[in-house]
Tab-separated table of C-alpha atoms in Angstrom:
chain	number	residue	atom	x	y	z
A	12	MET	CA	-0.865	-57.342	20.344
A	13	SER	CA	-1.283	-54.004	21.012
A	14	GLN	CA	2.585	-53.727	20.914
A	15	GLN	CA	2.983	-55.535	17.769
A	16	LYS	CA	0.354	-53.506	15.965
A	17	GLU	CA	2.105	-50.158	17.220
A	18	ASP	CA	5.314	-51.419	15.607
A	19	LEU	CA	3.348	-52.196	12.483
A	20	LYS	CA	2.112	-48.892	12.558
A	21	THR	CA	5.465	-46.924	12.946
A	22	THR	CA	6.999	-49.020	10.385
A	23	TYR	CA	4.614	-48.479	7.790
A	24	GLN	CA	4.846	-45.165	8.308
A	25	LYS	CA	8.182	-44.984	8.244
A	26	PHE	CA	7.752	-46.950	4.758
A	27	ALA	CA	5.411	-44.664	3.388
A	28	SER	CA	6.980	-41.140	4.420
A	29	LYS	CA	10.154	-42.467	1.714
A	30	ASP	CA	8.111	-42.460	-0.649
A	31	GLU	CA	5.745	-39.437	-0.275
A	32	PRO	CA	6.808	-36.585	-2.188
A	33	LYS	CA	8.691	-33.928	-0.414
A	34	ARG	CA	6.700	-30.451	-0.126
A	35	PRO	CA	9.079	-27.724	-1.590
A	36	VAL	CA	8.670	-25.517	1.186
A	37	VAL	CA	11.406	-23.276	0.585
A	38	ALA	CA	10.171	-22.595	-3.188
A	39	ASN	CA	6.592	-22.003	-2.219
A	40	CYS	CA	7.911	-19.515	0.257
A	41	ILE	CA	9.859	-18.106	-2.736
A	42	LYS	CA	6.812	-18.350	-4.919
A	43	ALA	CA	4.331	-16.661	-2.798
A	44	PHE	CA	6.810	-13.805	-1.847
A	45	PHE	CA	7.165	-12.884	-5.327
A	46	ILE	CA	3.706	-13.016	-6.826
A	47	GLY	CA	2.340	-11.654	-3.547
A	48	GLY	CA	5.009	-8.748	-4.695
A	49	LEU	CA	3.541	-8.648	-8.177
A	50	ILE	CA	-0.339	-8.383	-6.563
A	51	CYS	CA	0.701	-5.735	-4.306
A	52	ILE	CA	2.423	-3.831	-7.115
A	53	ALA	CA	-0.480	-4.055	-9.173
A	54	GLY	CA	-2.405	-2.524	-5.940
A	55	GLN	CA	-0.033	0.392	-6.127
A	56	ALA	CA	-0.356	0.963	-9.775
A	57	ILE	CA	-3.939	1.326	-9.086
A	58	GLN	CA	-3.794	3.519	-5.915
A	59	ASN	CA	-1.658	5.872	-8.421
A	60	PHE	CA	-4.029	5.871	-10.904
A	61	PHE	CA	-6.502	7.310	-8.262
A	62	LEU	CA	-4.265	9.690	-6.898
A	63	TYR	CA	-2.925	11.247	-10.281
A	64	ASN	CA	-6.521	11.137	-11.568
A	65	PHE	CA	-8.890	11.741	-8.741
A	66	ASP	CA	-9.367	14.030	-5.572
A	67	PHE	CA	-7.739	11.581	-3.286
A	68	ASN	CA	-5.024	11.635	-0.964
A	69	GLU	CA	-2.637	8.756	-0.029
A	70	GLN	CA	-4.854	7.517	2.517
A	71	THR	CA	-8.378	7.794	0.889
A	72	ALA	CA	-7.148	6.268	-2.303
A	73	GLY	CA	-6.791	3.219	-0.465
A	74	ASN	CA	-10.923	2.439	-0.200
A	75	PRO	CA	-11.019	2.373	-3.931
A	76	THR	CA	-8.044	0.474	-4.601
A	77	ILE	CA	-9.505	-2.372	-2.303
A	78	ALA	CA	-12.749	-2.045	-4.056
A	79	VAL	CA	-11.210	-2.712	-7.632
A	80	LEU	CA	-8.952	-5.288	-6.344
A	81	ILE	CA	-11.550	-7.221	-4.973
A	82	LEU	CA	-13.708	-6.743	-8.119
A	83	ILE	CA	-10.810	-8.143	-10.320
A	84	ALA	CA	-10.363	-11.068	-8.065
A	85	VAL	CA	-14.123	-11.841	-7.841
A	86	LEU	CA	-14.377	-11.440	-11.920
A	87	LEU	CA	-11.528	-14.046	-11.920
A	88	THR	CA	-12.855	-16.571	-9.671
A	89	GLY	CA	-15.839	-16.126	-11.625
A	90	PHE	CA	-14.376	-16.963	-15.258
A	91	GLY	CA	-12.115	-19.821	-13.259
A	92	ILE	CA	-8.886	-18.042	-14.327
A	93	TYR	CA	-8.291	-17.257	-10.400
A	94	ASP	CA	-7.975	-21.125	-9.436
A	95	LYS	CA	-5.566	-21.574	-11.732
A	96	PHE	CA	-3.252	-19.082	-10.926
A	97	ALA	CA	-3.735	-19.703	-7.126
A	98	GLN	CA	-2.619	-22.923	-7.948
A	99	PHE	CA	0.494	-21.831	-8.854
A	100	ALA	CA	1.169	-18.783	-6.721
A	101	GLY	CA	-0.187	-20.667	-2.984
A	102	ALA	CA	0.004	-18.333	-0.543
A	103	GLY	CA	1.266	-15.540	-2.542
A	104	SER	CA	-2.412	-15.159	-4.078
A	105	ALA	CA	-4.201	-16.421	-0.637
A	106	VAL	CA	-2.598	-13.435	1.933
A	107	PRO	CA	-3.436	-10.087	0.170
A	108	VAL	CA	-7.056	-9.036	-0.079
A	109	THR	CA	-7.966	-10.651	-3.606
A	110	GLY	CA	-7.523	-13.881	-1.586
A	111	PHE	CA	-10.390	-13.027	0.550
A	112	ALA	CA	-12.740	-11.986	-1.854
A	113	ASN	CA	-11.923	-15.309	-3.888
A	114	ALA	CA	-12.904	-17.184	-0.769
A	115	MET	CA	-16.070	-15.228	-0.533
A	116	ALA	CA	-16.776	-15.787	-4.398
A	117	SER	CA	-15.993	-19.194	-4.543
A	118	ALA	CA	-17.832	-20.498	-1.940
A	119	ALA	CA	-20.833	-18.373	-3.094
A	120	ILE	CA	-20.461	-19.793	-6.703
A	121	GLU	CA	-20.355	-23.322	-4.972
A	122	TYR	CA	-23.639	-23.160	-2.828
A	123	ARG	CA	-25.411	-21.099	-5.692
A	124	THR	CA	-27.779	-24.158	-6.663
A	125	GLU	CA	-28.930	-24.168	-3.093
A	126	GLY	CA	-31.234	-21.498	-3.706
A	127	PRO	CA	-30.378	-17.515	-2.894
A	128	VAL	CA	-30.881	-17.578	0.902
A	129	PHE	CA	-30.195	-21.078	2.174
A	130	GLY	CA	-27.666	-21.835	-0.468
A	131	ILE	CA	-25.467	-18.469	-0.970
A	132	GLY	CA	-26.720	-16.306	2.140
A	133	SER	CA	-25.656	-19.507	4.393
A	134	ASN	CA	-22.549	-20.648	3.123
A	135	MET	CA	-20.757	-17.990	1.454
A	136	PHE	CA	-18.782	-16.999	4.894
A	137	LYS	CA	-18.014	-20.775	5.279
A	138	LEU	CA	-14.514	-20.226	4.367
A	139	ALA	CA	-14.020	-16.484	4.882
A	140	GLY	CA	-15.887	-16.320	8.446
A	141	PRO	CA	-13.018	-17.225	10.496
A	142	VAL	CA	-10.970	-14.555	8.985
A	143	ILE	CA	-13.624	-12.286	9.983
A	144	VAL	CA	-13.995	-13.744	13.656
A	145	PHE	CA	-10.168	-14.295	14.391
A	146	GLY	CA	-9.410	-10.706	12.710
A	147	THR	CA	-11.787	-9.183	14.696
A	148	THR	CA	-10.888	-11.184	17.902
A	149	ALA	CA	-7.118	-10.383	17.714
A	150	ALA	CA	-7.397	-7.110	16.742
A	151	PHE	CA	-9.566	-6.478	20.021
A	152	VAL	CA	-6.814	-8.212	22.060
A	153	ILE	CA	-4.271	-6.500	20.570
A	154	ALA	CA	-5.752	-2.940	20.926
A	155	LEU	CA	-6.569	-3.645	24.402
A	156	ILE	CA	-2.835	-4.722	25.143
A	157	LYS	CA	-1.845	-1.435	23.268
A	158	THR	CA	-3.969	0.434	25.566
A	159	LEU	CA	-2.654	-1.000	28.645
A	160	TRP	CA	0.752	-0.428	27.433
A	161	ILE	CA	0.198	3.129	27.193
A	162	GLN	CA	-1.274	3.497	30.310
A	163	ILE	CA	1.191	1.687	31.950
A	164	GLY	CA	4.128	3.474	30.023
A	165	GLY	CA	2.472	6.920	29.397
B	28	MET	CA	1.052	-29.485	-18.481
B	29	GLN	CA	1.867	-27.478	-21.569
B	30	LYS	CA	-0.632	-24.486	-20.317
B	31	SER	CA	0.672	-24.234	-16.805
B	32	SER	CA	4.530	-24.302	-18.145
B	33	GLY	CA	3.220	-21.399	-20.440
B	34	LEU	CA	1.880	-19.547	-17.612
B	35	LYS	CA	4.764	-19.778	-15.339
B	36	VAL	CA	6.885	-18.178	-18.492
B	37	ILE	CA	4.631	-15.357	-18.421
B	38	LEU	CA	4.535	-14.720	-14.772
B	39	LEU	CA	8.317	-15.061	-14.345
B	40	THR	CA	8.944	-12.706	-17.181
B	41	SER	CA	6.399	-10.199	-15.316
B	42	ILE	CA	8.231	-10.347	-12.582
B	43	PHE	CA	11.551	-10.001	-14.199
B	44	LEU	CA	10.526	-6.794	-16.179
B	45	VAL	CA	8.964	-5.014	-12.751
B	46	TYR	CA	12.260	-6.048	-10.835
B	47	ALA	CA	14.158	-4.634	-13.832
B	48	ALA	CA	12.205	-1.633	-13.799
B	49	GLY	CA	12.589	-0.920	-10.009
B	50	CYS	CA	16.079	-1.074	-10.426
B	51	GLN	CA	16.470	1.551	-12.932
B	52	GLN	CA	18.164	4.774	-12.437
B	53	HIS	CA	15.260	7.378	-11.427
B	54	GLU	CA	15.052	9.929	-13.485
B	55	SER	CA	15.907	13.406	-11.480
B	56	PRO	CA	12.535	15.371	-10.716
B	57	GLU	CA	12.074	18.460	-12.182
B	58	PRO	CA	13.349	21.248	-9.840
B	59	THR	CA	10.790	23.371	-8.488
B	60	ARG	CA	10.832	27.199	-9.643
B	61	ILE	CA	11.577	29.363	-7.103
B	62	ILE	CA	8.778	31.686	-6.309
B	63	ASN	CA	10.190	33.730	-3.516
B	64	LYS	CA	12.961	33.717	-1.154
B	65	GLU	CA	11.028	32.180	1.517
B	66	THR	CA	9.821	28.773	-0.494
B	67	HIS	CA	13.324	28.305	-1.391
B	68	GLU	CA	14.692	28.389	2.019
B	69	ALA	CA	12.186	25.969	3.352
B	70	GLU	CA	12.901	23.891	0.418
B	71	GLU	CA	16.329	23.984	1.029
B	72	LEU	CA	15.666	23.675	4.859
B	73	LEU	CA	13.844	20.232	4.120
B	74	GLU	CA	15.820	18.822	1.863
B	75	GLU	CA	19.157	19.105	4.485
B	76	LEU	CA	17.220	16.475	6.277
B	77	GLU	CA	18.685	12.759	5.650
B	78	PRO	CA	15.122	11.036	4.813
B	79	ILE	CA	13.811	13.527	2.212
B	80	THR	CA	14.577	13.400	-1.297
B	81	THR	CA	12.591	16.415	-2.652
B	82	ALA	CA	10.364	18.952	-1.201
B	83	VAL	CA	7.935	21.722	-2.185
B	84	ALA	CA	6.972	25.024	-0.118
B	85	ILE	CA	4.408	27.830	-1.085
B	86	THR	CA	3.580	30.839	1.224
B	87	SER	CA	0.558	32.496	1.401
B	88	GLY	CA	0.342	35.607	3.591
B	89	LYS	CA	1.468	34.497	6.893
B	90	LYS	CA	1.038	30.907	6.143
B	91	LEU	CA	3.088	28.302	4.590
B	92	TYR	CA	2.533	25.003	2.512
B	93	ALA	CA	5.287	22.385	2.392
B	94	ALA	CA	5.304	18.886	1.164
B	95	ALA	CA	8.179	16.269	0.984
B	96	GLU	CA	9.161	12.939	-0.655
B	97	VAL	CA	10.699	10.436	1.852
B	98	LYS	CA	13.084	7.733	0.994
B	99	GLN	CA	11.688	4.172	0.774
B	100	MET	CA	13.238	2.842	3.593
B	101	ASP	CA	12.513	5.822	5.767
B	102	ARG	CA	9.038	5.779	4.984
B	103	PHE	CA	8.547	3.494	8.295
B	104	GLN	CA	9.526	6.601	10.221
B	105	LEU	CA	7.068	9.136	8.589
B	106	GLU	CA	5.521	10.359	11.507
B	107	SER	CA	8.638	11.529	13.017
B	108	VAL	CA	10.066	13.014	9.676
B	109	ARG	CA	6.666	14.958	9.746
B	110	LYS	CA	7.462	16.041	13.561
B	111	THR	CA	11.162	17.040	12.339
B	112	GLY	CA	10.089	19.057	9.334
B	113	TYR	CA	7.518	20.722	10.897
B	114	ASP	CA	9.617	21.788	13.687
B	115	ARG	CA	12.662	22.862	11.490
B	116	LEU	CA	10.207	24.703	9.714
B	117	SER	CA	8.278	26.761	12.519
B	118	LYS	CA	11.729	27.244	14.301
B	119	ARG	CA	12.616	29.239	11.367
B	120	TRP	CA	9.521	31.071	10.875
B	121	PRO	CA	7.611	31.087	14.623
B	122	ASP	CA	4.930	33.319	13.525
B	123	TYR	CA	3.938	31.402	10.427
B	124	ASN	CA	0.924	29.020	10.328
B	125	ILE	CA	2.624	26.025	9.270
B	126	HIS	CA	1.344	22.981	7.167
B	127	PHE	CA	3.827	20.455	6.263
B	128	SER	CA	2.608	17.027	4.869
B	129	THR	CA	4.559	13.864	3.238
B	130	ASP	CA	1.362	12.914	1.564
B	131	LYS	CA	2.004	12.314	-2.345
B	132	LYS	CA	-0.853	13.949	-3.371
B	133	ALA	CA	-0.636	17.374	-1.226
B	134	MET	CA	2.856	17.038	-2.944
B	135	LEU	CA	1.687	16.539	-6.394
B	136	GLU	CA	-0.751	19.286	-6.213
B	137	LEU	CA	1.634	21.901	-4.936
B	138	GLN	CA	4.162	21.171	-7.683
B	139	ASN	CA	1.594	21.752	-9.790
B	140	LEU	CA	0.651	25.000	-8.124
B	141	ASN	CA	4.734	26.024	-7.910
B	142	LYS	CA	4.700	25.141	-11.705
B	143	ASP	CA	1.325	27.367	-12.558
B	144	MET	CA	2.326	30.184	-10.166
B	145	SER	CA	5.742	30.726	-12.257
B	146	ALA	CA	4.127	30.309	-15.413
B	147	ILE	CA	1.409	32.716	-15.053
B	148	LYS	CA	0.238	35.451	-12.737
B	149	MET	CA	-2.225	34.008	-10.509
B	150	LYS	CA	-5.136	35.679	-8.851
B	151	LYS	CA	-4.767	35.637	-5.105
B	152	LYS	CA	-8.421	33.974	-4.422
B	153	GLU	CA	-7.566	31.275	-6.799
B	154	ARG	CA	-4.631	30.673	-5.312
B	155	GLU	CA	-6.142	30.344	-2.126
B	156	GLN	CA	-8.536	28.308	-3.098
B	157	ARG	CA	-6.188	25.829	-4.597
B	158	LEU	CA	-4.109	25.850	-1.169
B	159	THR	CA	-7.453	25.195	0.909
B	160	LYS	CA	-7.836	22.375	-1.407
B	161	ILE	CA	-4.297	21.077	-0.426
B	162	GLU	CA	-4.822	21.641	3.131
B	163	GLU	CA	-7.619	19.115	2.814
B	164	PHE	CA	-5.265	16.627	1.403
B	165	MET	CA	-2.891	17.103	3.578
B	166	LYS	CA	-5.435	16.023	6.887
B	167	GLY	CA	-5.898	12.667	5.665
């Protein structure tokens, strides 16, 4: 009986996968590459603006550049434009800092009705929280490896 | 559907335009004016290095300020480029206090100073002031 059930399951899966639309992985990668690159060009333009017009050098100009990019992404999320753009762009719009801003802002908008503290406050990091957790953990582990490497190597 | 294809057209056009602009031949940068023999020599010494495209240098007393622009792919080795440039300059002028940077802002400000110094007779105090500011940018 159980053997029969298993057979039925695999047959069904085979049958279903035949009609499933194939994910265009290569096309998605190319799209993400170009659109991610476009966002970075915009970032570079903003950085150059700060370099040419204000007293920032290459390193310190990074901070206001990121702030402006985040502001733009949050505004676009609020107006509902970023969603449509992200549907087309995929990972190209999720990987840069704009994707992180979008994750925070969209969660905040979604839980707005539940109140400022228990709604926005506690749910804002639902999507973006893992990024912070794993980002910090990964940074710690890599720093540890680097320190050990230098201690042994030098 | 109509709307999304319009978005696609806009995005594809902008991608094409950006890449076309990137492939354009770069206009050659404005040559720096020769202020004195040392700055000219320092600029030439730096420009001889393979990864450096343009360089600018200014001296003030026993201090030499220099900045350079590095080729795109060589920017991965910025630190070693800075070291080679610094070593080269300090070997040529061992008794000078040398400041060398690949920072874009330092480069821009040095170029502006170079232009202003050749155009007008600048007071030593003003020059020193501007150079101290440039030194700040170089620290980064």
